[in-house]
Tab-separated table of C-alpha atoms in Angstrom:
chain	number	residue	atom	x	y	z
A	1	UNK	CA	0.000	0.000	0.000
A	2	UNK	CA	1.182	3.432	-0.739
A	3	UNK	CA	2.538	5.539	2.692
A	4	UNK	CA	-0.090	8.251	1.705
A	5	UNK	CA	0.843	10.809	4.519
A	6	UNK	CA	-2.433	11.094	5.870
A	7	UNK	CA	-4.410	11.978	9.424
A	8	UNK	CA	-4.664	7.628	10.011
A	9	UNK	CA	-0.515	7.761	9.783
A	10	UNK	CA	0.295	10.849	11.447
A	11	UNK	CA	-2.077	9.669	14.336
A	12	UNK	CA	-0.434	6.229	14.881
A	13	UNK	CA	3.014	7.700	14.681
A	14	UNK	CA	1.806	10.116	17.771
A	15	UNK	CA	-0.019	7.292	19.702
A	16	UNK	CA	3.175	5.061	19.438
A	17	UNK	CA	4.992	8.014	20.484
A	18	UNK	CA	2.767	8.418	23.431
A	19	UNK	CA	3.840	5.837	25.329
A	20	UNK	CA	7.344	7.075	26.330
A	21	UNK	CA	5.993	9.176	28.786
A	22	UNK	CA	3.727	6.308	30.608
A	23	UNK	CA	6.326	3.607	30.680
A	24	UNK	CA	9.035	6.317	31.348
A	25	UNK	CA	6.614	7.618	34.351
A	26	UNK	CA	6.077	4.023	35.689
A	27	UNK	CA	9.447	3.166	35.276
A	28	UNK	CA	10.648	6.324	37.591
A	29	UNK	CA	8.018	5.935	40.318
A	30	UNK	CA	8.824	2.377	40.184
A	31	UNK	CA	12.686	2.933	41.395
A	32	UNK	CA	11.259	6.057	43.715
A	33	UNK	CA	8.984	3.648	45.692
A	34	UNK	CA	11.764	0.603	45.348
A	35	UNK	CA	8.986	-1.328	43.785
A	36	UNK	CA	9.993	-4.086	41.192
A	37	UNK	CA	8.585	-2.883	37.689
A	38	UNK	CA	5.609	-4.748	36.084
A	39	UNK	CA	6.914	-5.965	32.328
A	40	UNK	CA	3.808	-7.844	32.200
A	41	UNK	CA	1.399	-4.116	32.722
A	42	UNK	CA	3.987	-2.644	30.369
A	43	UNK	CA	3.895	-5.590	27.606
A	44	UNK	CA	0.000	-5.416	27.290
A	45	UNK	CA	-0.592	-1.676	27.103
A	46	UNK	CA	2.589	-1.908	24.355
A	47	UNK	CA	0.095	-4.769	22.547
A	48	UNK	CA	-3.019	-2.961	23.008
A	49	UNK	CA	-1.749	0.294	21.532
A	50	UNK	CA	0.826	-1.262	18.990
A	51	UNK	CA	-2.213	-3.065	17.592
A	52	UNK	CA	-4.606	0.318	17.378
A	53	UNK	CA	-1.276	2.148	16.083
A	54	UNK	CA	-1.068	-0.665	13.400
A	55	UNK	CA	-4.699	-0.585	12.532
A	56	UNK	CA	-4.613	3.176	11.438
A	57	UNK	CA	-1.260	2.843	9.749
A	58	UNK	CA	-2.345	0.383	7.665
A	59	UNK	CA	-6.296	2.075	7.191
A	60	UNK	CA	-7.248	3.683	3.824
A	61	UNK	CA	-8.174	7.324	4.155
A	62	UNK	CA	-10.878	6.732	1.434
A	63	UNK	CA	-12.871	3.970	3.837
A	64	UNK	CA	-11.855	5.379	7.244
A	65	UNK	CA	-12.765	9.106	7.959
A	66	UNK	CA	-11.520	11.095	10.728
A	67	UNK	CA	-15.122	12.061	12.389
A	68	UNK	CA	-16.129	8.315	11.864
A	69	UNK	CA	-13.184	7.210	13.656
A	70	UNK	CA	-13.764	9.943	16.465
A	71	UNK	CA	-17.163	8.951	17.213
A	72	UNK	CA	-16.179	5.513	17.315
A	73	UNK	CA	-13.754	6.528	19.749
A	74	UNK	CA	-15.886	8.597	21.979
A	75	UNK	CA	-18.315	6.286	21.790
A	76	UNK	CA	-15.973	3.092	23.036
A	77	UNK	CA	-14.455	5.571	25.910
A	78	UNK	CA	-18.127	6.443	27.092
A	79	UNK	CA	-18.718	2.927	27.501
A	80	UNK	CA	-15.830	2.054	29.351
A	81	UNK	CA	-15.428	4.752	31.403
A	82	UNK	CA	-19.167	4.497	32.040
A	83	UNK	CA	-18.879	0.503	33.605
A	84	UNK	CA	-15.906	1.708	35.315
A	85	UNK	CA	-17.490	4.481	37.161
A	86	UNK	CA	-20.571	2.030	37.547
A	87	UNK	CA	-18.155	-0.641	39.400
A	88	UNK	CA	-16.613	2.012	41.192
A	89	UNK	CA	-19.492	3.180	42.939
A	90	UNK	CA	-21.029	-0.466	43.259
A	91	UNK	CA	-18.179	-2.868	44.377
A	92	UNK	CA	-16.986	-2.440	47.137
A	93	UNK	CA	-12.718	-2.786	48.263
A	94	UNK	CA	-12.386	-0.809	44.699
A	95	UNK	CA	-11.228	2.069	46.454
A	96	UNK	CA	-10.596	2.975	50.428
A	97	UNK	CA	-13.103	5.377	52.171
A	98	UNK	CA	-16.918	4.946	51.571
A	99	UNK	CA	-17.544	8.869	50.232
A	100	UNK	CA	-14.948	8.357	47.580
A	101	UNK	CA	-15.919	5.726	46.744
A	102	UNK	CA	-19.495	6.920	45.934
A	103	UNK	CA	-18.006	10.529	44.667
A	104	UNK	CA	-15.328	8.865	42.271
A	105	UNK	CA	-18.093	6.907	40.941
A	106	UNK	CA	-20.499	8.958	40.739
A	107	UNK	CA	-18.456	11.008	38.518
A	108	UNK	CA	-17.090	8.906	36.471
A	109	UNK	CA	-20.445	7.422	35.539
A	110	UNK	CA	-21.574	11.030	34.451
A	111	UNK	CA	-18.201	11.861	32.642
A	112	UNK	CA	-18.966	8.421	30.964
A	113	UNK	CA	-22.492	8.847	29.822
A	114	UNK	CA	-21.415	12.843	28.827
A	115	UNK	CA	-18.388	11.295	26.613
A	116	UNK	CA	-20.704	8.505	25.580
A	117	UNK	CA	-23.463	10.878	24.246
A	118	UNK	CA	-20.875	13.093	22.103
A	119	UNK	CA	-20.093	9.692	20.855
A	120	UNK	CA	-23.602	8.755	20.187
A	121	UNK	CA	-24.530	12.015	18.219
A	122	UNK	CA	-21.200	12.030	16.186
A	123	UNK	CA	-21.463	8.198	15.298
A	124	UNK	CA	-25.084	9.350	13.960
A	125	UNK	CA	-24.527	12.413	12.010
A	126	UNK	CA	-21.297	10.675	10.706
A	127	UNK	CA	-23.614	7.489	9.601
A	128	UNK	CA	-25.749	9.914	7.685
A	129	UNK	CA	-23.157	11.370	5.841
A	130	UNK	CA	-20.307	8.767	5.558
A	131	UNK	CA	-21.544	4.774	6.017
A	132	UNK	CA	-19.062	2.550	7.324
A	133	UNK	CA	-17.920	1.313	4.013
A	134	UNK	CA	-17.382	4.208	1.827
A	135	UNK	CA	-17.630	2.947	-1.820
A	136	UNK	CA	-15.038	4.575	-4.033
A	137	UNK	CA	-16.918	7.749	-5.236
A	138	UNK	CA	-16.360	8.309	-9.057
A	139	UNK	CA	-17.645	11.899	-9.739
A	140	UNK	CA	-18.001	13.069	-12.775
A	141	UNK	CA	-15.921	15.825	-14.336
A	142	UNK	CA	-18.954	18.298	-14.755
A	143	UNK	CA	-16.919	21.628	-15.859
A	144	UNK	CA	-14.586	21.056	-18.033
A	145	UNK	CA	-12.213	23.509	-19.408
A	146	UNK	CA	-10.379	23.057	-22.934
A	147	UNK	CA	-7.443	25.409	-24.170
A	148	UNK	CA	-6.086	24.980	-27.489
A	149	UNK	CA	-2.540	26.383	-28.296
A	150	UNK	CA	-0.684	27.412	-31.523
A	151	UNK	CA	0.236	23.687	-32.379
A	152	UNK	CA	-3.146	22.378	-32.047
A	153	UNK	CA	-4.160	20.161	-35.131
A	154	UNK	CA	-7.961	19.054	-35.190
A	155	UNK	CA	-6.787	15.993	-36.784
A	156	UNK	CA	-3.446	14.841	-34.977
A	157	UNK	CA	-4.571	15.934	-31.164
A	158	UNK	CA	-8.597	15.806	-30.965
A	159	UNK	CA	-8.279	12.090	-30.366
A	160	UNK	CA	-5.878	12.941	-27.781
A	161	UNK	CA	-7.853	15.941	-26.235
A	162	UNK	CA	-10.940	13.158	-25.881
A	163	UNK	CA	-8.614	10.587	-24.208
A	164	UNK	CA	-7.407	13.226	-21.256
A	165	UNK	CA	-10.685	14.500	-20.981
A	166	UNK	CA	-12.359	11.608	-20.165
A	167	UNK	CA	-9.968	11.017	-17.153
A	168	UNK	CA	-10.539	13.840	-15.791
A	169	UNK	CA	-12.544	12.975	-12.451
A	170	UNK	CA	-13.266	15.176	-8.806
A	171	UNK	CA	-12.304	12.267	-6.577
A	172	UNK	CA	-8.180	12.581	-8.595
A	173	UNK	CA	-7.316	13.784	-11.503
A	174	UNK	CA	-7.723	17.362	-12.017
A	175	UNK	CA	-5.718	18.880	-14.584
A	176	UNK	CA	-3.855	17.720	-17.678
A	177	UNK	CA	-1.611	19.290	-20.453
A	178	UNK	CA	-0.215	17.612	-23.273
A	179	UNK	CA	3.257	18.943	-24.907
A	180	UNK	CA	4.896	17.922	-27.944
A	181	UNK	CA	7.902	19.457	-29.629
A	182	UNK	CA	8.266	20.721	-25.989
A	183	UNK	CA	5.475	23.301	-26.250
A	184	UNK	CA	1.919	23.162	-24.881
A	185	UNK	CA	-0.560	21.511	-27.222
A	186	UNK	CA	-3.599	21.762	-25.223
A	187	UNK	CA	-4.930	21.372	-21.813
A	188	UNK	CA	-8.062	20.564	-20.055
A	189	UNK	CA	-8.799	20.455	-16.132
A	190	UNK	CA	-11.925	20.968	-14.029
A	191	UNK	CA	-11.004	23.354	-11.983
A	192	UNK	CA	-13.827	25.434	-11.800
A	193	UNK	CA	-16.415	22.228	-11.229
A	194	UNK	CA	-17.923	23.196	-8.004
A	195	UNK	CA	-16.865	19.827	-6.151
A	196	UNK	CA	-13.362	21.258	-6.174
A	197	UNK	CA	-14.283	24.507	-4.473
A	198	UNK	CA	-12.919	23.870	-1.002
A	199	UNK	CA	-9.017	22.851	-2.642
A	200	UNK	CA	-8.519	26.414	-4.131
A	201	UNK	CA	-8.733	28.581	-1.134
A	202	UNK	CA	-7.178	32.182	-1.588
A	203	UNK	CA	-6.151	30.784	-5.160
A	204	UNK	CA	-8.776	31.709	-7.948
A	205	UNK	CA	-9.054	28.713	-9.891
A	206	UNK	CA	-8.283	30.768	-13.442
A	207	UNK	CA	-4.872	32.074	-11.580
A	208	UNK	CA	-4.453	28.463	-10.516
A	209	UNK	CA	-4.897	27.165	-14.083
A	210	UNK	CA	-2.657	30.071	-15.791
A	211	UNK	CA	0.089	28.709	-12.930
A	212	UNK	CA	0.282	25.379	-14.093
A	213	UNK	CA	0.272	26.423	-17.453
A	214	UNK	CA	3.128	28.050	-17.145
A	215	UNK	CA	5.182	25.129	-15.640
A	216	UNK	CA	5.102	22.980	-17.848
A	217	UNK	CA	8.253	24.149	-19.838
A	218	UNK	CA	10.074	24.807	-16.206
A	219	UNK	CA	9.607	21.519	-15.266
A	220	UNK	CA	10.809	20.220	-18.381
A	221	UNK	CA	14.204	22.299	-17.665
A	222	UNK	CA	14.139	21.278	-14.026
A	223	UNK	CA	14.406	17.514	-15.284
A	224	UNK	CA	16.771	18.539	-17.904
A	225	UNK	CA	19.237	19.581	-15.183
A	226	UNK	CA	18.848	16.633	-12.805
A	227	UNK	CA	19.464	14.360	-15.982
A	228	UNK	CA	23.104	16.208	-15.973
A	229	UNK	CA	23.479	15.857	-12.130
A	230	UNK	CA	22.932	12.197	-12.870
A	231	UNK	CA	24.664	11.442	-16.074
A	232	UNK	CA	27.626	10.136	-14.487
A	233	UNK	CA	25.854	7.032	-13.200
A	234	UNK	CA	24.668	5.346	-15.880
A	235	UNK	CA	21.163	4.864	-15.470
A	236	UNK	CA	19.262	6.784	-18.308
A	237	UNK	CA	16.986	9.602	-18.062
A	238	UNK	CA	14.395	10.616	-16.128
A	239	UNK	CA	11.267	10.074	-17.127
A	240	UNK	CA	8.791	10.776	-14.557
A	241	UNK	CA	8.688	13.380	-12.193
A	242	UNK	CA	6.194	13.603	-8.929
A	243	UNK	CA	6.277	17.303	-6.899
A	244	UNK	CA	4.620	15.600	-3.786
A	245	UNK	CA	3.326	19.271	-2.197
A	246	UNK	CA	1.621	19.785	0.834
A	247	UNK	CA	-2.199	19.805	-0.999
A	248	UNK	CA	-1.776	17.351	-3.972
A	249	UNK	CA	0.969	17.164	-6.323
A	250	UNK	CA	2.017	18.206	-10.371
A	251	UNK	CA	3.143	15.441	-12.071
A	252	UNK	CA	5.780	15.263	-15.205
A	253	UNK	CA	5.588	12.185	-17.401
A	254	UNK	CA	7.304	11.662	-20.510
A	255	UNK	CA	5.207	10.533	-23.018
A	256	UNK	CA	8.202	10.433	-26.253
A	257	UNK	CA	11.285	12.073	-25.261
A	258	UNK	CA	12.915	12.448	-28.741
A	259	UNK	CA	9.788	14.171	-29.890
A	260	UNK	CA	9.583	16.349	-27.033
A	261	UNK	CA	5.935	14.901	-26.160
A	262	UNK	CA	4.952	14.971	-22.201
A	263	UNK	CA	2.223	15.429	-19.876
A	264	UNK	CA	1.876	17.588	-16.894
A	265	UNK	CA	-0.725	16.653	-14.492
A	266	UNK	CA	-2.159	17.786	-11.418
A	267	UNK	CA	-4.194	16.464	-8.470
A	268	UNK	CA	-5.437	19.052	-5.376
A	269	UNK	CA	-6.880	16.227	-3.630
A	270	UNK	CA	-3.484	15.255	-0.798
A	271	UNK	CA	-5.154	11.953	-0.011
A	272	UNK	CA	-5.176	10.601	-4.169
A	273	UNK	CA	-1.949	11.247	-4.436
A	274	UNK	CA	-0.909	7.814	-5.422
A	275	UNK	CA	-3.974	6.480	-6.584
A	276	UNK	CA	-3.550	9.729	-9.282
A	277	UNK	CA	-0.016	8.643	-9.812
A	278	UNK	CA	-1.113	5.418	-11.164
A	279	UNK	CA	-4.115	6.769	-13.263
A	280	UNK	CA	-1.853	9.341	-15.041
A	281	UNK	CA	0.909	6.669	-15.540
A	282	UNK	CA	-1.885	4.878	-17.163
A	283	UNK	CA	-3.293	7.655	-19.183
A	284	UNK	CA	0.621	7.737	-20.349
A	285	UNK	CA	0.643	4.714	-21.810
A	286	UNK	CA	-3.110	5.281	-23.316
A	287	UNK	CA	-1.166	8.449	-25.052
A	288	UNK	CA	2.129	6.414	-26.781
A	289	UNK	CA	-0.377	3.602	-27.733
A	290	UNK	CA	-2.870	6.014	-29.814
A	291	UNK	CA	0.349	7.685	-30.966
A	292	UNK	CA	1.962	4.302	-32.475
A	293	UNK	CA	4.234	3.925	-29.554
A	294	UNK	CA	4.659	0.874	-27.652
A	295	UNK	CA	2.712	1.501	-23.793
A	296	UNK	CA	6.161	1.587	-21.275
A	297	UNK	CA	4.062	-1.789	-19.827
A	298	UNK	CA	5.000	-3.469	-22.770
A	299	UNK	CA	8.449	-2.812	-22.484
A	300	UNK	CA	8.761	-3.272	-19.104
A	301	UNK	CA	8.034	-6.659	-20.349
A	302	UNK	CA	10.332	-6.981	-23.010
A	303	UNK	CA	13.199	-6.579	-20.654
């Protein structure tokens, strides 16, 4: 599986984290009070939260969403802390001293139920809006936007136009531009389809679009100069280039290098990251084969 940088990973990298500070703690008060320390306490909260650390590592973000996971959460906690407080206040030896007993109980039964009913109304409203198995959502590209440049042939690239358009899609891939002699043929996107409103934030999404038009031909000379840095070890050229930002990424792939033909692509969306990856690598391929090249999967093959 792809190591997608999402909330699920950044969360079990904390929550592993976490427990320095209560073995550390135990470990201290353990050698304060000259008590022996308990490897068997510290080997089963390791297991429990290893194994909920391992669970969101290893989670897609498309079928696990954060306010699902909270209420789930919240809801679990209520319950526990809930029969705790209920035990508490009901068994008695739990703790020394009758009115604490009843106080700590008493509490922790209302802190429980409290937590539990956030839980409750989050699980619920998340239900509504995001069922526990999220099918993969395939949205249509609804506004689509077509530029034509100076090389533009009706009868070399419309084929070509049709074959990136129809991959464009809200849930990835978001913009594409086709070059060939190393200058911009054409290039469609959806960036002004409604469904992508919340990625362009103080970015306009005509600014956005004139942006990534004009990087094309700097990305082109960016990869020119790394193939220099690299010549020296014998391993060819580079042909594919991923700009992994902090809200999506722009993607080079070379579609023909001695004809100058590429594609530059573009995701908003930081959670399809990879899953774009793959469909423009794909869409590559698509391109050589309706231009009489062999697909790179075929050669891949070969060798």
């Amino acid at each position: 599986m792809p190591l997608t940088p999402t909330w699920t990973r950044k969360l079990a990298a904390i929550l592993v984290g976490s427990l320095v500070v209560p073995i550390a703690v135990e470990f201290v008060l353990a050698l304060i009070k000259g008590e022996s320390y308990n490897l068997g306490r510290a080997a089963t909260v390791v297991g429990a939260v290893g194994l909920v650390s391992l669970g969101l590592y290893l989670s897609r973000p498309s079928a696990l969403t954060f306010r699902l996971s909270m209420a789930v959460f919240l809801l679990a906690a209520g319950i526990m802390l809930a029969l705790y407080g209920f035990l508490v206040a009901s068994v008695d030896g739990m703790f020394d001293g009758r009115v604490a007993h009843a106080a700590v109980g008493a509490v922790a039964v209302c802190f429980g139920l409290i937590i539990g009913s956030i839980g409750v109304y989050a699980f619920s409203d998340a239900w509504r809006q995001h069922p526990v198995t999220i099918p993969e959502q395939r949205e249509p590209a609804r506004s689509v936007n077509v530029k034509r440049f100076a090389p533009y042939r009706p009868e070399a690239h419309q084929n070509l136009v049709e074959l990136c358009r129809t991959r464009l899609d809200a849930a990835d891939l978001h913009y594409v531009a086709y070059y060939a002699g190393h200058q911009a043929v054409f290039r469609v996107d959806m960036l002004d389809d409604p469904a992508l409103g919340s990625f362009h934030g103080l970015v306009e999404p005509q600014a956005r679009r004139e942006a990534y038009d004009a990087q094309g031909p700097e990305v082109e000379a960016a990869l020119t100069s790394f193939n220099r840095t690299f010549s020296g070890l014998d391993v060819g050229v580079l042909i594919r280039l991923v700009l992994d930002v902090e809200r999506g990424a722009v993607y080079y792939f070379t579609v023909d290098r001695d004809t100058g033909r590429y594609v530059l692509a573009v995701t908003l969306d930081q959670e399809q990251v990879h899953r774009t990856d793959a469909k423009v690598a794909k869409l590559v391929d698509d391109l050589r084969h309706a231009l009489g090249f062999p697909r790179m999967t075929e050669l891949e093959q070969r060798k």
